[in-house]
Tab-separated table of C-alpha atoms and ligand atoms in Angstrom:
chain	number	residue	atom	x	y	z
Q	1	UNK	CA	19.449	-6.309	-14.211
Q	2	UNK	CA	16.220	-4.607	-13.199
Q	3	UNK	CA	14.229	-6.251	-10.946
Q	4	UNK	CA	10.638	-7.173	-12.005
Q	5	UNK	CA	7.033	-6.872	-10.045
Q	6	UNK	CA	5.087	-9.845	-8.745
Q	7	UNK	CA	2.418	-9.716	-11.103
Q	8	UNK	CA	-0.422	-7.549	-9.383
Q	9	UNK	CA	-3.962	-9.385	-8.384
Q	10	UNK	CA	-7.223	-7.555	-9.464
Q	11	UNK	CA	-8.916	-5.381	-7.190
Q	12	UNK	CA	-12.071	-6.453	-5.879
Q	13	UNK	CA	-14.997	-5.599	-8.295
Q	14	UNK	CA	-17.108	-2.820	-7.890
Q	15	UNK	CA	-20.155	-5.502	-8.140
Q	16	UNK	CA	-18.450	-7.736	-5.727
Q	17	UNK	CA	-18.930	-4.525	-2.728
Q	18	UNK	CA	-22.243	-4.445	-3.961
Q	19	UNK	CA	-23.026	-8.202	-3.206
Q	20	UNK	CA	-21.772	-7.876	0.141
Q	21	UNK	CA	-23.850	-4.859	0.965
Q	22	UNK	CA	-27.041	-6.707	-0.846
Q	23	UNK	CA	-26.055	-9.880	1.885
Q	24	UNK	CA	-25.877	-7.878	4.712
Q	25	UNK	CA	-29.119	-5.877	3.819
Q	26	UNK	CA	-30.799	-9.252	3.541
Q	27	UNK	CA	-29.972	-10.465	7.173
Q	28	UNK	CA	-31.115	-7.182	8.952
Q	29	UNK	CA	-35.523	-6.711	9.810
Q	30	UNK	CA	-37.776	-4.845	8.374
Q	31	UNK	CA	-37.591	-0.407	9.061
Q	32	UNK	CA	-33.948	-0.887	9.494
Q	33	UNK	CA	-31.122	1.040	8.710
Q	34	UNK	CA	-26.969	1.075	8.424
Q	35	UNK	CA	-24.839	3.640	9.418
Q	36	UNK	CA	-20.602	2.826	8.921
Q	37	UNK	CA	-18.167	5.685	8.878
Q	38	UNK	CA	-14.762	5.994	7.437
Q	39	UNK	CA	-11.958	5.954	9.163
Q	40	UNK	CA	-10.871	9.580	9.822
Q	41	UNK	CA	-7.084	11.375	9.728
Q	42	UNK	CA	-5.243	11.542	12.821
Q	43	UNK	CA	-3.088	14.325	13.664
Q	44	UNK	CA	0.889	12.767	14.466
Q	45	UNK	CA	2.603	15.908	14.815
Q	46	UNK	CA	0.835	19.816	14.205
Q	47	UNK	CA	0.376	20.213	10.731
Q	48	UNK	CA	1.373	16.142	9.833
Q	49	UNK	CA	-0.774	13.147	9.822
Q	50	UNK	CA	-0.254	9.143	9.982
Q	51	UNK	CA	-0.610	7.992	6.647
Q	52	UNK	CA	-4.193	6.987	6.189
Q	53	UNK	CA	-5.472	3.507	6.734
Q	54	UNK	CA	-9.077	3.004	6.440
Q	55	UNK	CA	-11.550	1.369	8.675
Q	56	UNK	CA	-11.534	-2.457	7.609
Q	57	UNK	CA	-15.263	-2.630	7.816
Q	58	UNK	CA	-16.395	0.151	5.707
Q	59	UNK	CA	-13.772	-0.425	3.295
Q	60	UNK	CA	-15.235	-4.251	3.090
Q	61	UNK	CA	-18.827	-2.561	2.061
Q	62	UNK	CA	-17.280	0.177	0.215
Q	63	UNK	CA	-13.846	0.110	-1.251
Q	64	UNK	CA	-14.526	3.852	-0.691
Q	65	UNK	CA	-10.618	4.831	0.161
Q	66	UNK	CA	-11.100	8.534	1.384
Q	67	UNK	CA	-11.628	9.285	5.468
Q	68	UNK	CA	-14.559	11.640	6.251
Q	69	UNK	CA	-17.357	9.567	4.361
Q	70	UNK	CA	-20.446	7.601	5.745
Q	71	UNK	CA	-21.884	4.956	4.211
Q	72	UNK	CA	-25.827	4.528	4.769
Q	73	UNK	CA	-27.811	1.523	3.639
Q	74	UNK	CA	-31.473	1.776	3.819
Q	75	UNK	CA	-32.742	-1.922	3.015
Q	76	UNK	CA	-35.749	-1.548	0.685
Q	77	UNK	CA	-35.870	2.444	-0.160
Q	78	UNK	CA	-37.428	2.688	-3.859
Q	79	UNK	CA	-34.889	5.541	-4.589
Q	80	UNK	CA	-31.811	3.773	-3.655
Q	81	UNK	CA	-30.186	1.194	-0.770
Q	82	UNK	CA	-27.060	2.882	-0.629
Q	83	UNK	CA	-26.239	6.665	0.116
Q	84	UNK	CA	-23.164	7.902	0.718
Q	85	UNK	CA	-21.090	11.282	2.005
Q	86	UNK	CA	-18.477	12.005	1.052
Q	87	UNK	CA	-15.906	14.687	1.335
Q	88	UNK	CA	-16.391	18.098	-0.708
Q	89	UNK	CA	-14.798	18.957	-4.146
Q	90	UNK	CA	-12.386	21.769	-3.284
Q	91	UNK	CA	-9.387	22.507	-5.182
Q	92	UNK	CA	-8.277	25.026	-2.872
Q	93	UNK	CA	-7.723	21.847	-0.725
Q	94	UNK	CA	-6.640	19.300	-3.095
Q	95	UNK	CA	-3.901	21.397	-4.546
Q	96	UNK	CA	-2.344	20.342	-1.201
Q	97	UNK	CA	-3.710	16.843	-0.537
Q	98	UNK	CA	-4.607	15.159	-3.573
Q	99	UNK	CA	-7.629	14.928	-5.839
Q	100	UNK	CA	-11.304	14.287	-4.040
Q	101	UNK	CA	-13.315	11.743	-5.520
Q	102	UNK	CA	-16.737	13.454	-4.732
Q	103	UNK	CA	-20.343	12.623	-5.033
Q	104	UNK	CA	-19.978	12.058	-8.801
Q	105	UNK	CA	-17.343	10.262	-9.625
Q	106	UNK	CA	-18.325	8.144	-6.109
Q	107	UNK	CA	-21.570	6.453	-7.961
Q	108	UNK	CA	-19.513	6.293	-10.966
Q	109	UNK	CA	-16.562	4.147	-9.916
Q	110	UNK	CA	-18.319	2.764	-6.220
Q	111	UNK	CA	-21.516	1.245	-7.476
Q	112	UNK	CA	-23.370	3.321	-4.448
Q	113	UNK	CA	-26.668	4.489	-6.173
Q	114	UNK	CA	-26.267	8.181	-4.459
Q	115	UNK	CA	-23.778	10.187	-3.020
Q	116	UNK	CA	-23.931	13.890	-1.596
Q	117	UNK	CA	-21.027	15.927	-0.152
Q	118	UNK	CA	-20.713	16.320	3.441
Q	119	UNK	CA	-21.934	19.743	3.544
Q	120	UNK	CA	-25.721	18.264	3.218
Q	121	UNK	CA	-25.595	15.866	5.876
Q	122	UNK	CA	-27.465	17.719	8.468
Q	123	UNK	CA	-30.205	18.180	6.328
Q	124	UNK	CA	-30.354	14.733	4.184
Q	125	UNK	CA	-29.825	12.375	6.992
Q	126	UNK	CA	-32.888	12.647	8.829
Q	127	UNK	CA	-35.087	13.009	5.639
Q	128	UNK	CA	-33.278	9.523	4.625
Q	129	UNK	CA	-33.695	8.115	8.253
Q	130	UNK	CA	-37.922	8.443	8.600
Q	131	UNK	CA	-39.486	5.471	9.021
Q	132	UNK	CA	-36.629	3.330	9.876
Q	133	UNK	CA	-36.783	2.061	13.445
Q	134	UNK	CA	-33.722	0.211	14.025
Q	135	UNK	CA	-30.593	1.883	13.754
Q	136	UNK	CA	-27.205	-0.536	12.835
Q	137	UNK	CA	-24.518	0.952	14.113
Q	138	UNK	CA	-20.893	0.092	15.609
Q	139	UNK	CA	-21.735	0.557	19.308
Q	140	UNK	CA	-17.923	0.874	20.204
Q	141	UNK	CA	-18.082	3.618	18.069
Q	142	UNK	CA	-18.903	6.986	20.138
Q	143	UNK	CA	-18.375	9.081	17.420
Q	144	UNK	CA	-21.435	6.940	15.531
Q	145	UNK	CA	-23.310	6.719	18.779
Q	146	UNK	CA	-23.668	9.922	19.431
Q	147	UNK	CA	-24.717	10.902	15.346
Q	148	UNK	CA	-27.717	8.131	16.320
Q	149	UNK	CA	-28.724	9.829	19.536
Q	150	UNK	CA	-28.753	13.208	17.489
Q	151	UNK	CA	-31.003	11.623	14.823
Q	152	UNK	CA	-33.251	10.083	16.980
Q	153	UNK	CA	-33.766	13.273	18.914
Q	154	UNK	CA	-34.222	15.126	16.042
Q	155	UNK	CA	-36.602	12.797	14.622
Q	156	UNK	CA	-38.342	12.032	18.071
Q	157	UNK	CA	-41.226	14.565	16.925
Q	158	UNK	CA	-42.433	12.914	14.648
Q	159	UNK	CA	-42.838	9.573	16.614
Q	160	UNK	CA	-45.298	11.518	18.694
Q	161	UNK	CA	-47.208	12.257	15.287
Q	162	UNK	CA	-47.951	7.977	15.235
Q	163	UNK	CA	-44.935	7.586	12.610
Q	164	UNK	CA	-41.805	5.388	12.693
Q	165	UNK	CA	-38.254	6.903	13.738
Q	166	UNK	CA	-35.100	5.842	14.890
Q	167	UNK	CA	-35.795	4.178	18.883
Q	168	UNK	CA	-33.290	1.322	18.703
Q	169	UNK	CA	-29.664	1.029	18.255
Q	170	UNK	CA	-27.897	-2.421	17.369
Q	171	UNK	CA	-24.534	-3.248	16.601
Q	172	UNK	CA	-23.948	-3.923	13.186
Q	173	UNK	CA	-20.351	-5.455	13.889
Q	174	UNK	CA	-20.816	-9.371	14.781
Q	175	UNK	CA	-23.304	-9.321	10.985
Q	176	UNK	CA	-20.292	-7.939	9.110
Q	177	UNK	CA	-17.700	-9.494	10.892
Q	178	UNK	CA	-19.312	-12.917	9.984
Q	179	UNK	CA	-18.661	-12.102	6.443
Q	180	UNK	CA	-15.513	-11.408	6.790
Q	181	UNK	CA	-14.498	-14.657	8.125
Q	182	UNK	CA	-15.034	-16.561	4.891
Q	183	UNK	CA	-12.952	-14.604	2.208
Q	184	UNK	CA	-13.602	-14.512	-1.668
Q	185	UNK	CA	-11.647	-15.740	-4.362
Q	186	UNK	CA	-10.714	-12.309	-5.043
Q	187	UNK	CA	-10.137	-11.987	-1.559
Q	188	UNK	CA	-7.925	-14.701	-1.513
Q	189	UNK	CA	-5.726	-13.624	-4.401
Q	190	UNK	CA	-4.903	-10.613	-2.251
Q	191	UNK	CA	-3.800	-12.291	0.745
Q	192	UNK	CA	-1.873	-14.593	-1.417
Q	193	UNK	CA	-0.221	-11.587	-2.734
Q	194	UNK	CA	0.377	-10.200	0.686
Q	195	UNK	CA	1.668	-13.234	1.579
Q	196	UNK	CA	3.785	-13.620	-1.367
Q	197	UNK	CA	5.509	-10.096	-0.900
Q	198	UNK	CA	5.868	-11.042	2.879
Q	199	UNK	CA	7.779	-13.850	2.324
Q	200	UNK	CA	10.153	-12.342	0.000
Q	201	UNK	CA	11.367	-9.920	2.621
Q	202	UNK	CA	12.064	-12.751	4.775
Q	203	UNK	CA	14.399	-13.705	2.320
Q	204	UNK	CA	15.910	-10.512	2.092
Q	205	UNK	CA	16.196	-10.504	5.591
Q	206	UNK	CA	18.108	-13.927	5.625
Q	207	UNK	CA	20.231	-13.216	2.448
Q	208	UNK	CA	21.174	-9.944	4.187
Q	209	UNK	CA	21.688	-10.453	8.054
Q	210	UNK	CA	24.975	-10.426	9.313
Q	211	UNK	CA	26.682	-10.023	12.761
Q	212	UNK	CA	26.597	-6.602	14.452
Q	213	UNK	CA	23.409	-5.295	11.858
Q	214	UNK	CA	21.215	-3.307	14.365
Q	215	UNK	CA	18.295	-4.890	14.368
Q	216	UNK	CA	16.661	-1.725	12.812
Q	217	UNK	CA	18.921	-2.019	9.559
Q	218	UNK	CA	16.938	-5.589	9.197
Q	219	UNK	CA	13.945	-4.208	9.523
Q	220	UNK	CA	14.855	-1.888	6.635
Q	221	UNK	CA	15.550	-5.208	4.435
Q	222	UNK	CA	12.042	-6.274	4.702
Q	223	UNK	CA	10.380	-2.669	4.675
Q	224	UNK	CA	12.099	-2.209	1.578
Q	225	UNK	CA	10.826	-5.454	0.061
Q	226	UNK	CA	7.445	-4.497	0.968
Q	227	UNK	CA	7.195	-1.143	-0.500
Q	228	UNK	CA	8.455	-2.139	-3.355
Q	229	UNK	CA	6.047	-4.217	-4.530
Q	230	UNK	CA	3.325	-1.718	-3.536
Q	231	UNK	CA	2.597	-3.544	-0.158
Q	232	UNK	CA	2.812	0.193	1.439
Q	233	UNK	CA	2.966	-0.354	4.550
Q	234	UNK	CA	3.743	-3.172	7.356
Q	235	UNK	CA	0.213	-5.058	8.324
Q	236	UNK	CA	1.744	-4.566	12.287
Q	237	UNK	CA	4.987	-3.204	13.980
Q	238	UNK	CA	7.874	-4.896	12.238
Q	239	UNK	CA	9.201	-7.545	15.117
Q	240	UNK	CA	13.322	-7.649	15.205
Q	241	UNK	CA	14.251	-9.420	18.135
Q	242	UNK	CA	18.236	-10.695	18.281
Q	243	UNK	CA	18.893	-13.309	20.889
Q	244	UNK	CA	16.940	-12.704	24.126
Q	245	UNK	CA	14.841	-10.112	22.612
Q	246	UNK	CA	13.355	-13.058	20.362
Q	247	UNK	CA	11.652	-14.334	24.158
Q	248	UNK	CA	9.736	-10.353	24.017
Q	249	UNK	CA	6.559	-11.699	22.244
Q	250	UNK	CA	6.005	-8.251	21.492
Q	251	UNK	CA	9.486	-6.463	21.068
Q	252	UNK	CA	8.997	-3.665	18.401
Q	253	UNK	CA	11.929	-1.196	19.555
Q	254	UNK	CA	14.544	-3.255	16.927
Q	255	UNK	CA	17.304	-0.986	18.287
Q	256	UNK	CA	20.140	-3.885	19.708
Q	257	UNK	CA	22.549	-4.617	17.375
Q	258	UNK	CA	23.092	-8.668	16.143
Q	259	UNK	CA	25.628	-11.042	17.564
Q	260	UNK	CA	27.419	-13.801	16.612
Q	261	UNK	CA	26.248	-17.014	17.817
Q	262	UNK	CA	22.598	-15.855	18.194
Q	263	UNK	CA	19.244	-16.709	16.527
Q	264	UNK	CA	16.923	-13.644	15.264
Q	265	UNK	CA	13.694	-13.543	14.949
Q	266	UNK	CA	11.569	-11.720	12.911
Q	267	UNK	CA	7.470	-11.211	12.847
Q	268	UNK	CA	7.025	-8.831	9.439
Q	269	UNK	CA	4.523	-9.149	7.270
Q	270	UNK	CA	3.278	-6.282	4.282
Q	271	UNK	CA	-0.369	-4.867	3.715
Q	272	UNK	CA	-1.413	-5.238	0.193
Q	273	UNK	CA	-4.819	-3.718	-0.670
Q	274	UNK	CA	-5.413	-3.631	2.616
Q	275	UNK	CA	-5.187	-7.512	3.124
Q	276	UNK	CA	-2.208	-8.664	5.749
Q	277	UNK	CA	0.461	-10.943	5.861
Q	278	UNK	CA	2.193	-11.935	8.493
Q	279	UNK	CA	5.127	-14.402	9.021
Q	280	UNK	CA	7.389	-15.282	11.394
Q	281	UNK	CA	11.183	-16.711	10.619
Q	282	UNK	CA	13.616	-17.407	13.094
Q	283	UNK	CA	17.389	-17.811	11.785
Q	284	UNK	CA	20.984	-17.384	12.647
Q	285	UNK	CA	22.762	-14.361	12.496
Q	286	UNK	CA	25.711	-15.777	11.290
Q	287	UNK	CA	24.596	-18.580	9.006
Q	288	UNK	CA	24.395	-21.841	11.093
Q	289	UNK	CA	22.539	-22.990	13.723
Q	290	UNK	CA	24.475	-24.184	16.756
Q	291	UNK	CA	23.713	-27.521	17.821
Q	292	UNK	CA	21.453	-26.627	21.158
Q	293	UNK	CA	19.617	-23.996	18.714
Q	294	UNK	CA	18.447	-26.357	15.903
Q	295	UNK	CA	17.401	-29.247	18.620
Q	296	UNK	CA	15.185	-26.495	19.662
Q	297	UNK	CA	14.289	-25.208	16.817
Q	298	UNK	CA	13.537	-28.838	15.337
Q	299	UNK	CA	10.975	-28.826	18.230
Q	300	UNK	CA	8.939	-25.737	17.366
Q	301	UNK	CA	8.915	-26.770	13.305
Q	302	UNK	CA	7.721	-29.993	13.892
Q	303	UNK	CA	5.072	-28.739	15.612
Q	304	UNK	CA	4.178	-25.888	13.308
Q	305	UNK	CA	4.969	-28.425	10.142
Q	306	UNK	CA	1.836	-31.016	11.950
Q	307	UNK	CA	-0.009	-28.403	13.126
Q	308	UNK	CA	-0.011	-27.061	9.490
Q	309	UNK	CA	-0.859	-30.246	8.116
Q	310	UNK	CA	-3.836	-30.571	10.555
Q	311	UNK	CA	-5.601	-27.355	9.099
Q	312	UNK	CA	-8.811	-28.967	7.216
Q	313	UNK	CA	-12.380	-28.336	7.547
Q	314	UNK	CA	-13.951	-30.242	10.025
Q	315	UNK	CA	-11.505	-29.510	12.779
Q	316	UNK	CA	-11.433	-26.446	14.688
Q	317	UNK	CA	-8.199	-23.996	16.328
Q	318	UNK	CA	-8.571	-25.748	19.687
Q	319	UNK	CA	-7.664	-29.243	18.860
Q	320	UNK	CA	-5.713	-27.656	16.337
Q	321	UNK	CA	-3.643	-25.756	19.745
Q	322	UNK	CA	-3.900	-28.991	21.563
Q	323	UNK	CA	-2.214	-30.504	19.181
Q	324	UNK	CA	0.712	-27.990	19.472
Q	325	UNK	CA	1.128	-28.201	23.078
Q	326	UNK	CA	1.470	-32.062	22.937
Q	327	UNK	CA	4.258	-31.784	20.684
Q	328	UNK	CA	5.915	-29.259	21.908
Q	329	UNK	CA	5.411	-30.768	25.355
Q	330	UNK	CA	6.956	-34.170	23.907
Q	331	UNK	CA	9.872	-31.823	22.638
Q	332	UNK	CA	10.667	-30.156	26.053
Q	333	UNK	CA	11.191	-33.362	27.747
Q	334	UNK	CA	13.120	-34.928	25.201
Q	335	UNK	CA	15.335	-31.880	25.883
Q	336	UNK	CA	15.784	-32.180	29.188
Q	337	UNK	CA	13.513	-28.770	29.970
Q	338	UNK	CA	10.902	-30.650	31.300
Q	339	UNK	CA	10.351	-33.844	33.701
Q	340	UNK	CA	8.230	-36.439	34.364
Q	341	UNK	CA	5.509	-37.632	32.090
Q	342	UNK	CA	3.856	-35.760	28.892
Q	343	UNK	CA	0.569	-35.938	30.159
Q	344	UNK	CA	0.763	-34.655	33.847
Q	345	UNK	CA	3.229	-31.790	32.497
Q	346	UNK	CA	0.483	-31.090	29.782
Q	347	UNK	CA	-2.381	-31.494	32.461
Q	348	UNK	CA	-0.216	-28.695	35.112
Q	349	UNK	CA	0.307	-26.499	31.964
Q	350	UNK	CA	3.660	-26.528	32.846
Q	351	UNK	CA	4.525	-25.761	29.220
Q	352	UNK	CA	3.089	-22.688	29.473
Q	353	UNK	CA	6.633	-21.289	30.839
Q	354	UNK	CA	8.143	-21.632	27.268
Q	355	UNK	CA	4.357	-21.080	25.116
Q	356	UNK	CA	1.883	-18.549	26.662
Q	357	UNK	CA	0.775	-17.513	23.122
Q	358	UNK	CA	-2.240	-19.024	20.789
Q	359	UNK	CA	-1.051	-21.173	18.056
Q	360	UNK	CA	-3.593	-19.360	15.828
Q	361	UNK	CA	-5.832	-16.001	14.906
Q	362	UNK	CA	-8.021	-15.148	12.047
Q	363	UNK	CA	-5.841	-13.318	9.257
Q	364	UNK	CA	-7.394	-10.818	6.474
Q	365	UNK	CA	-8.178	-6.895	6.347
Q	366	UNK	CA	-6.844	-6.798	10.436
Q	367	UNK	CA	-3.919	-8.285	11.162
Q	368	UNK	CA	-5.917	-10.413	14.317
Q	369	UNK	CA	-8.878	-10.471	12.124
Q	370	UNK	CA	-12.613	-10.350	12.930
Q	371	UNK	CA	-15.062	-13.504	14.081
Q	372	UNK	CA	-15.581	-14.945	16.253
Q	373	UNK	CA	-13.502	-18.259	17.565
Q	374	UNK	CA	-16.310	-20.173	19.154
Q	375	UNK	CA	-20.048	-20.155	18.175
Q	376	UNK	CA	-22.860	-21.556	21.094
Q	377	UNK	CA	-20.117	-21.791	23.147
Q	378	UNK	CA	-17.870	-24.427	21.176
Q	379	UNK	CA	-14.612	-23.874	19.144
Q	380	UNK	CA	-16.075	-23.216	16.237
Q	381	UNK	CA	-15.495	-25.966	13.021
Q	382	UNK	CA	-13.163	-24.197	10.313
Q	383	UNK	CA	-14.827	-24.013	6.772
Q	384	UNK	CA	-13.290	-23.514	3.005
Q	385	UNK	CA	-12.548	-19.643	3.089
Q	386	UNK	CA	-11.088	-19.396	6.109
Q	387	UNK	CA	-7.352	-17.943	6.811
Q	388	UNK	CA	-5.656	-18.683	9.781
Q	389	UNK	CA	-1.981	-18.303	11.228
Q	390	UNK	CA	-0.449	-21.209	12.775
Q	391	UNK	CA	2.025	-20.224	14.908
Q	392	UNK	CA	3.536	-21.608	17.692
Q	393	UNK	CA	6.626	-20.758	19.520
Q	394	UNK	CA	9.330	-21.442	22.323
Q	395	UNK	CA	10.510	-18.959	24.151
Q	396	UNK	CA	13.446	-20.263	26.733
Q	397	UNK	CA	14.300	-17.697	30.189
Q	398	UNK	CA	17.439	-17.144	30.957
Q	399	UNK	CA	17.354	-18.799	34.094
Q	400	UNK	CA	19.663	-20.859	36.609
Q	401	UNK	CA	17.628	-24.411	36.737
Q	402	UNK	CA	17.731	-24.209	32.533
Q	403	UNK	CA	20.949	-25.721	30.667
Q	404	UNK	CA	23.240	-23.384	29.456
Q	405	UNK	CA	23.005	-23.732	25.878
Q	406	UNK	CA	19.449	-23.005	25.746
Q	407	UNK	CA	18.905	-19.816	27.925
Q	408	UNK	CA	17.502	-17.180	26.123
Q	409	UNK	CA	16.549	-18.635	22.871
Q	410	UNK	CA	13.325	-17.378	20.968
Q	411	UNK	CA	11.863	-19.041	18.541
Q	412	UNK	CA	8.679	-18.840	16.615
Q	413	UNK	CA	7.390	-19.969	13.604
Q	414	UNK	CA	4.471	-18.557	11.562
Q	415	UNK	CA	2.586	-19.565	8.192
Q	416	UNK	CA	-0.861	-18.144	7.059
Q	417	UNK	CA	-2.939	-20.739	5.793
Q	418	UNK	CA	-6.268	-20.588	3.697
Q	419	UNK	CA	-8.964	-23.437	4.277
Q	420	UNK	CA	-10.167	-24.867	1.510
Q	421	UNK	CA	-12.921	-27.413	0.460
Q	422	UNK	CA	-10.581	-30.279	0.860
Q	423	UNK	CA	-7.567	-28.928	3.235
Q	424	UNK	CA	-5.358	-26.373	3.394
Q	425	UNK	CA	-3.405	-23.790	1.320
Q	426	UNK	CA	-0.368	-22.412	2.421
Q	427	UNK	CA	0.316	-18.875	1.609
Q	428	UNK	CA	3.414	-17.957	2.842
Q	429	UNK	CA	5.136	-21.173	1.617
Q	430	UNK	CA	7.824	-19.050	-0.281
Q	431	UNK	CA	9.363	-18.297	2.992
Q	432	UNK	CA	12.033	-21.010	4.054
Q	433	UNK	CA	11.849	-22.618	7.381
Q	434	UNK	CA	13.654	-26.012	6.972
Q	435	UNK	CA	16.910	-25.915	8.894
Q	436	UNK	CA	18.591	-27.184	5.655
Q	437	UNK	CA	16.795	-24.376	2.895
Q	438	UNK	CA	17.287	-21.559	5.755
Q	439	UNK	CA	21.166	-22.271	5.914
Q	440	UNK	CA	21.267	-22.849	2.052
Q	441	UNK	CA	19.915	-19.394	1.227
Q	442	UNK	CA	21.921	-17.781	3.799
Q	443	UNK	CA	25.196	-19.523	2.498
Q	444	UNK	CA	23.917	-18.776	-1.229
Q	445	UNK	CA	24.541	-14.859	-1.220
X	1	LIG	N1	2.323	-10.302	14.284
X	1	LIG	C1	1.259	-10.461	15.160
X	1	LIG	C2	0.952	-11.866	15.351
X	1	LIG	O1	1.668	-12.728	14.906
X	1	LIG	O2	-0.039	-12.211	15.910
X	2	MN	MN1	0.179	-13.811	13.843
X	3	MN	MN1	3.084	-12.470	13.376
């Protein structure tokens, strides 16, 4: 039977770019101005690029998808906010690449009110630039610093003539970034599809492991899944990691092949529009857990499953953390991994040999998305709009003073969670991670 798509979200609204640029315009002073550039192409081998991924903050103010544009907002200019280059018509070029969307079609179908090929930069950005004083600008960006230096030395004459130029650069970053914390409803329905998509290749994954799969041919299972459904490419380096690879937080080489008896785990997660997933699923190669693996593993989901159910808005990724390491503290004594009492081994971080890692990051056009995680020096409250992972882990050595039937074992487990007005959402809920639905699905192919 052929298979049929997830039913495909809307793409963000040309008016709904246009209210973020308006937002962002509004927070900036007076005789300022914006400068963002696309992402450009980056040469993998001679005549062969990486397939292009745009830069997440000028596709958040844009939804422009080519490389070699600049966006330029000029807050208050009678003729027009928002200028943009862009790269030329030529169809000498796009017979090979593609068609160019060019200045036209660009205030067409991008809501920008004007747009001029790159070929007139030199000339139009200075002319656009007079009178603005402060320059916004991604100061890790030394591509975009040195464009400002060139326009305020270019412009510097006419300071001496009593007028207003370019003198200050500021980074423009932390203003969008703080945007991008708080997603939209259209927003959301992206992640939820990423999330969606994500979680079906997990499945795949467990409906299709078996021993002595490299763990490269897994991989495949969930790249496939992602792809098709248009999620084009992985959010982050596909994780594979059989049995002791599992304790390599980040083990991307996914070349060892799967044995018997072991537990895999697997970080994947698909970009859709841009928007990341990302899940984690640990399972058993051949089915069942062994005994030693699920007490274990019973540890780190009880501790996700509460840590989960703690996600609301008035409580913030700290005690949120906290909350983690005193259960999975608890857990490693009960087991015999730890000694002495919960709070002295929580006090001498002691847990930290089995869980170095943050229980949680921001998730949304990165992977470890922007914002920032305290604000005036607190952990900063979560609010509705907000997507998280929660994520802890254990992650056992193989070592003499640890009992036998735990050395080695890796195991992490990882939901992305929206915040909403009342508590949580959980996006990646289609993915199994009860002992009893993992082993059902895995016996049910
Ligand atoms: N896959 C990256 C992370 O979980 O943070
Ligand atoms: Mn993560
Ligand atoms: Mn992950």
């Amino acid at each position: 039977m052929p298979r049929t798509a997830l039913p495909r979200p809307a793409a963000i609204a040309s008016a709904e770019y246009r209210a973020r640029r308006r937002a962002l315009m509004a927070a900036l002073p007076a005789h300022s101005a914006v400068l963002i550039a696309a992402a450009s192409l980056v040469t993998r081998n001679r005549d062969s690029e990486y397939i292009f991924r745009q830069d997440s903050d000028f596709h958040y103010l844009s939804g422009f998808p080519e490389p070699d544009a600049l966006l330029v907002l000029l807050p208050g200019r009678d003729a027009g906010e928002v200028v943009l280059f862009c790269q030329e018509k030529d169809p000498s070029q796009e017979v090979w690449t593609g068609v160019r969307i060019g200045a036209a079609a660009a205030v067409a179908d991008y809501g920008v009110d004007e747009a001029y090929e790159n070929a007139s930069r030199d000339v139009l950005l200075p002319e656009l630039l007079e009178g603005r004083e402060t320059l916004y600008l991604p100061l890790d960006n030394g591509e975009m610093l040195a464009l400002a230096e060139s326009l305020r030395a270019e412009l510097a004459p006419q300071a001496r003539r009593g007028e207003r130029t370019p003198r200050a650069f500021a980074d423009v970053a932390p203003l969008i970034h703080e945007r991008r914390l708080i997603k939209s409803e259209a927003e959301l329905d992206l992640m939820r599809h990423a999330a969606r998509i994500s979680a079906q290749a997990h499945r795949r994954a467990m409906q299709n492991v078996s021993p002595g799969l490299l763990e490269y041919q897994l991989q495949a299972e969930l790249e496939h899944e992602f792809v098709w459904h248009g999620a084009r490419a992985p959010a982050y380096a596909t994780i594979v990691g059989g049995g002791e690879n599992a304790c390599v937080l980040h083990y991307i080489e996914n070349s060892a092949p799967l044995r018997d008896g072991d537990l895999v785990l697997i970080d994947a997660g698909g970009e859709f529009d841009l928007y990341a997933g990302d899940i984690t699923r640990t399972f058993p190669v051949n089915g069942r857990f062994t005994p030693a693996q699920r007490e274990l593993y019973e540890v780190v989901l009880e501790a996700q499953c509460r840590a989960v159910a703690a996600v609301t808005p008035d409580t913030t990724l700290r005690a949120i953390h906290d909350g983690v390491v005193r259960d999975l503290t608890a857990g490693l004594i009960r087991l015999g991994l730890l000694e002495g009492s919960l709070e002295e081994r929580i006090a001498d971080d002691s847990y930290r040999r089995f869980f170095l890692h943050a229980t949680s990051h921001w998730l949304g056009l990165d992977v470890h998305d922007v914002g920032t995680y305290r604000l005036d020096g607190e952990p900063r409250v979560l609010a509705p709009g907000m997507v998280l992972t929660v994520e802890p882990g254990l992650y056992i050595p193989d070592a003499e003073d640890i009992p036998e039937a735990y050395r080695g074992i890796g195991i992490r487990i990882e939901d992305d969670v929206a915040v909403t007005a009342t508590g949580h959402d959980v996006l990646t809920a289609d993915a199994p991670k009860e002992v009893a639905e993992i082993e059902a699905l895995m016996h049910d192919r």
